[in-house]
Amino acid sequence: MRCPKCQTVVPHGAKYCPRCGARAEPGPAKPPMAAGAIPSNAPIPHVGRLFIVATVVGLFLLLLGLGTGAFPAAWIGGAILAVVIVALIVGHHVS
């Protein structure tokens, strides 16, 4: 930050200019966000919701199939989880 009176660099958090003694203006309340950054209160994108739902359904079917002996459900749940894992690994590398 620079002093509004003499344009001297004022150290961060200083209330007064070290050169002329003028009162320094307070800085911004929040640090500026990077260009293209998504704020933390942004809604989850549709693809993210799809991954969450697919993971929950896959886990449910896998555990249901293993717990009750319904092995086709376990296979389907395992296949869904495998697709989710592959998509998570490969998805970041495909542009």
JSON list of N, CA, C and O in Angstrom, two decimals, residues 1-11 14-24:
[
{"chain": "A", "resi": 1, "resn": "MET", "atom": "N", "xyz": [0.85, -1.17, 0.00]},
{"chain": "A", "resi": 1, "resn": "MET", "atom": "CA", "xyz": [0.00, 0.00, 0.00]},
{"chain": "A", "resi": 1, "resn": "MET", "atom": "C", "xyz": [0.90, 1.23, 0.00]},
{"chain": "A", "resi": 1, "resn": "MET", "atom": "O", "xyz": [1.98, 1.23, 0.58]},
{"chain": "A", "resi": 2, "resn": "ARG", "atom": "N", "xyz": [0.45, 2.28, -0.65]},
{"chain": "A", "resi": 2, "resn": "ARG", "atom": "CA", "xyz": [1.21, 3.53, -0.72]},
{"chain": "A", "resi": 2, "resn": "ARG", "atom": "C", "xyz": [0.49, 4.62, 0.07]},
{"chain": "A", "resi": 2, "resn": "ARG", "atom": "O", "xyz": [-0.73, 4.64, 0.17]},
{"chain": "A", "resi": 3, "resn": "CYS", "atom": "N", "xyz": [1.27, 5.52, 0.61]},
{"chain": "A", "resi": 3, "resn": "CYS", "atom": "CA", "xyz": [0.73, 6.66, 1.35]},
{"chain": "A", "resi": 3, "resn": "CYS", "atom": "C", "xyz": [-0.02, 7.57, 0.38]},
{"chain": "A", "resi": 3, "resn": "CYS", "atom": "O", "xyz": [0.49, 7.89, -0.69]},
{"chain": "A", "resi": 4, "resn": "PRO", "atom": "N", "xyz": [-1.24, 7.99, 0.73]},
{"chain": "A", "resi": 4, "resn": "PRO", "atom": "CA", "xyz": [-1.98, 8.87, -0.17]},
{"chain": "A", "resi": 4, "resn": "PRO", "atom": "C", "xyz": [-1.36, 10.27, -0.29]},
{"chain": "A", "resi": 4, "resn": "PRO", "atom": "O", "xyz": [-1.62, 10.97, -1.27]},
{"chain": "A", "resi": 5, "resn": "LYS", "atom": "N", "xyz": [-0.52, 10.62, 0.64]},
{"chain": "A", "resi": 5, "resn": "LYS", "atom": "CA", "xyz": [0.06, 11.97, 0.64]},
{"chain": "A", "resi": 5, "resn": "LYS", "atom": "C", "xyz": [1.41, 12.02, -0.08]},
{"chain": "A", "resi": 5, "resn": "LYS", "atom": "O", "xyz": [1.63, 12.87, -0.94]},
{"chain": "A", "resi": 6, "resn": "CYS", "atom": "N", "xyz": [2.35, 11.12, 0.27]},
{"chain": "A", "resi": 6, "resn": "CYS", "atom": "CA", "xyz": [3.70, 11.21, -0.29]},
{"chain": "A", "resi": 6, "resn": "CYS", "atom": "C", "xyz": [4.07, 10.02, -1.17]},
{"chain": "A", "resi": 6, "resn": "CYS", "atom": "O", "xyz": [5.18, 9.95, -1.68]},
{"chain": "A", "resi": 7, "resn": "GLN", "atom": "N", "xyz": [3.18, 9.06, -1.33]},
{"chain": "A", "resi": 7, "resn": "GLN", "atom": "CA", "xyz": [3.38, 7.88, -2.18]},
{"chain": "A", "resi": 7, "resn": "GLN", "atom": "C", "xyz": [4.50, 6.95, -1.71]},
{"chain": "A", "resi": 7, "resn": "GLN", "atom": "O", "xyz": [5.02, 6.16, -2.47]},
{"chain": "A", "resi": 8, "resn": "THR", "atom": "N", "xyz": [4.87, 7.03, -0.44]},
{"chain": "A", "resi": 8, "resn": "THR", "atom": "CA", "xyz": [5.85, 6.12, 0.13]},
{"chain": "A", "resi": 8, "resn": "THR", "atom": "C", "xyz": [5.17, 4.79, 0.41]},
{"chain": "A", "resi": 8, "resn": "THR", "atom": "O", "xyz": [4.00, 4.75, 0.78]},
{"chain": "A", "resi": 9, "resn": "VAL", "atom": "N", "xyz": [5.91, 3.70, 0.24]},
{"chain": "A", "resi": 9, "resn": "VAL", "atom": "CA", "xyz": [5.35, 2.37, 0.53]},
{"chain": "A", "resi": 9, "resn": "VAL", "atom": "C", "xyz": [5.16, 2.25, 2.03]},
{"chain": "A", "resi": 9, "resn": "VAL", "atom": "O", "xyz": [6.09, 2.45, 2.81]},
{"chain": "A", "resi": 10, "resn": "VAL", "atom": "N", "xyz": [3.92, 1.96, 2.43]},
{"chain": "A", "resi": 10, "resn": "VAL", "atom": "CA", "xyz": [3.57, 1.81, 3.84]},
{"chain": "A", "resi": 10, "resn": "VAL", "atom": "C", "xyz": [3.54, 0.32, 4.16]},
{"chain": "A", "resi": 10, "resn": "VAL", "atom": "O", "xyz": [2.91, -0.45, 3.45]},
{"chain": "A", "resi": 11, "resn": "PRO", "atom": "N", "xyz": [4.22, -0.12, 5.23]},
{"chain": "A", "resi": 11, "resn": "PRO", "atom": "CA", "xyz": [4.20, -1.54, 5.59]},
{"chain": "A", "resi": 11, "resn": "PRO", "atom": "C", "xyz": [2.77, -2.02, 5.87]},
{"chain": "A", "resi": 11, "resn": "PRO", "atom": "O", "xyz": [1.93, -1.25, 6.33]},
{"chain": "A", "resi": 14, "resn": "ALA", "atom": "N", "xyz": [0.36, -1.06, 9.02]},
{"chain": "A", "resi": 14, "resn": "ALA", "atom": "CA", "xyz": [0.74, 0.22, 9.64]},
{"chain": "A", "resi": 14, "resn": "ALA", "atom": "C", "xyz": [-0.41, 1.20, 9.55]},
{"chain": "A", "resi": 14, "resn": "ALA", "atom": "O", "xyz": [-1.12, 1.27, 8.55]},
{"chain": "A", "resi": 15, "resn": "LYS", "atom": "N", "xyz": [-0.62, 1.98, 10.62]},
{"chain": "A", "resi": 15, "resn": "LYS", "atom": "CA", "xyz": [-1.69, 2.97, 10.63]},
{"chain": "A", "resi": 15, "resn": "LYS", "atom": "C", "xyz": [-1.24, 4.31, 10.09]},
{"chain": "A", "resi": 15, "resn": "LYS", "atom": "O", "xyz": [-2.05, 5.10, 9.62]},
{"chain": "A", "resi": 16, "resn": "TYR", "atom": "N", "xyz": [0.08, 4.57, 10.16]},
{"chain": "A", "resi": 16, "resn": "TYR", "atom": "CA", "xyz": [0.61, 5.86, 9.73]},
{"chain": "A", "resi": 16, "resn": "TYR", "atom": "C", "xyz": [1.78, 5.65, 8.79]},
{"chain": "A", "resi": 16, "resn": "TYR", "atom": "O", "xyz": [2.50, 4.66, 8.88]},
{"chain": "A", "resi": 17, "resn": "CYS", "atom": "N", "xyz": [2.01, 6.61, 7.91]},
{"chain": "A", "resi": 17, "resn": "CYS", "atom": "CA", "xyz": [3.12, 6.57, 6.97]},
{"chain": "A", "resi": 17, "resn": "CYS", "atom": "C", "xyz": [4.43, 6.77, 7.73]},
{"chain": "A", "resi": 17, "resn": "CYS", "atom": "O", "xyz": [4.55, 7.69, 8.54]},
{"chain": "A", "resi": 18, "resn": "PRO", "atom": "N", "xyz": [5.45, 5.94, 7.47]},
{"chain": "A", "resi": 18, "resn": "PRO", "atom": "CA", "xyz": [6.71, 6.11, 8.18]},
{"chain": "A", "resi": 18, "resn": "PRO", "atom": "C", "xyz": [7.50, 7.35, 7.75]},
{"chain": "A", "resi": 18, "resn": "PRO", "atom": "O", "xyz": [8.37, 7.81, 8.48]},
{"chain": "A", "resi": 19, "resn": "ARG", "atom": "N", "xyz": [7.17, 7.94, 6.61]},
{"chain": "A", "resi": 19, "resn": "ARG", "atom": "CA", "xyz": [7.91, 9.11, 6.12]},
{"chain": "A", "resi": 19, "resn": "ARG", "atom": "C", "xyz": [7.27, 10.42, 6.53]},
{"chain": "A", "resi": 19, "resn": "ARG", "atom": "O", "xyz": [7.91, 11.29, 7.11]},
{"chain": "A", "resi": 20, "resn": "CYS", "atom": "N", "xyz": [5.97, 10.57, 6.26]},
{"chain": "A", "resi": 20, "resn": "CYS", "atom": "CA", "xyz": [5.33, 11.87, 6.51]},
{"chain": "A", "resi": 20, "resn": "CYS", "atom": "C", "xyz": [4.37, 11.84, 7.70]},
{"chain": "A", "resi": 20, "resn": "CYS", "atom": "O", "xyz": [3.92, 12.88, 8.15]},
{"chain": "A", "resi": 21, "resn": "GLY", "atom": "N", "xyz": [4.02, 10.66, 8.19]},
{"chain": "A", "resi": 21, "resn": "GLY", "atom": "CA", "xyz": [3.14, 10.56, 9.34]},
{"chain": "A", "resi": 21, "resn": "GLY", "atom": "C", "xyz": [1.67, 10.65, 9.04]},
{"chain": "A", "resi": 21, "resn": "GLY", "atom": "O", "xyz": [0.84, 10.66, 9.95]},
{"chain": "A", "resi": 22, "resn": "ALA", "atom": "N", "xyz": [1.32, 10.73, 7.76]},
{"chain": "A", "resi": 22, "resn": "ALA", "atom": "CA", "xyz": [-0.10, 10.81, 7.39]},
{"chain": "A", "resi": 22, "resn": "ALA", "atom": "C", "xyz": [-0.77, 9.47, 7.71]},
{"chain": "A", "resi": 22, "resn": "ALA", "atom": "O", "xyz": [-0.16, 8.41, 7.69]},
{"chain": "A", "resi": 23, "resn": "ARG", "atom": "N", "xyz": [-2.05, 9.55, 8.02]},
{"chain": "A", "resi": 23, "resn": "ARG", "atom": "CA", "xyz": [-2.80, 8.33, 8.34]},
{"chain": "A", "resi": 23, "resn": "ARG", "atom": "C", "xyz": [-2.98, 7.52, 7.05]},
{"chain": "A", "resi": 23, "resn": "ARG", "atom": "O", "xyz": [-3.44, 8.03, 6.03]},
{"chain": "A", "resi": 24, "resn": "ALA", "atom": "N", "xyz": [-2.59, 6.26, 7.12]},
{"chain": "A", "resi": 24, "resn": "ALA", "atom": "CA", "xyz": [-2.74, 5.37, 5.97]},
{"chain": "A", "resi": 24, "resn": "ALA", "atom": "C", "xyz": [-4.17, 4.88, 5.90]},
{"chain": "A", "resi": 24, "resn": "ALA", "atom": "O", "xyz": [-4.81, 4.63, 6.92]}
]
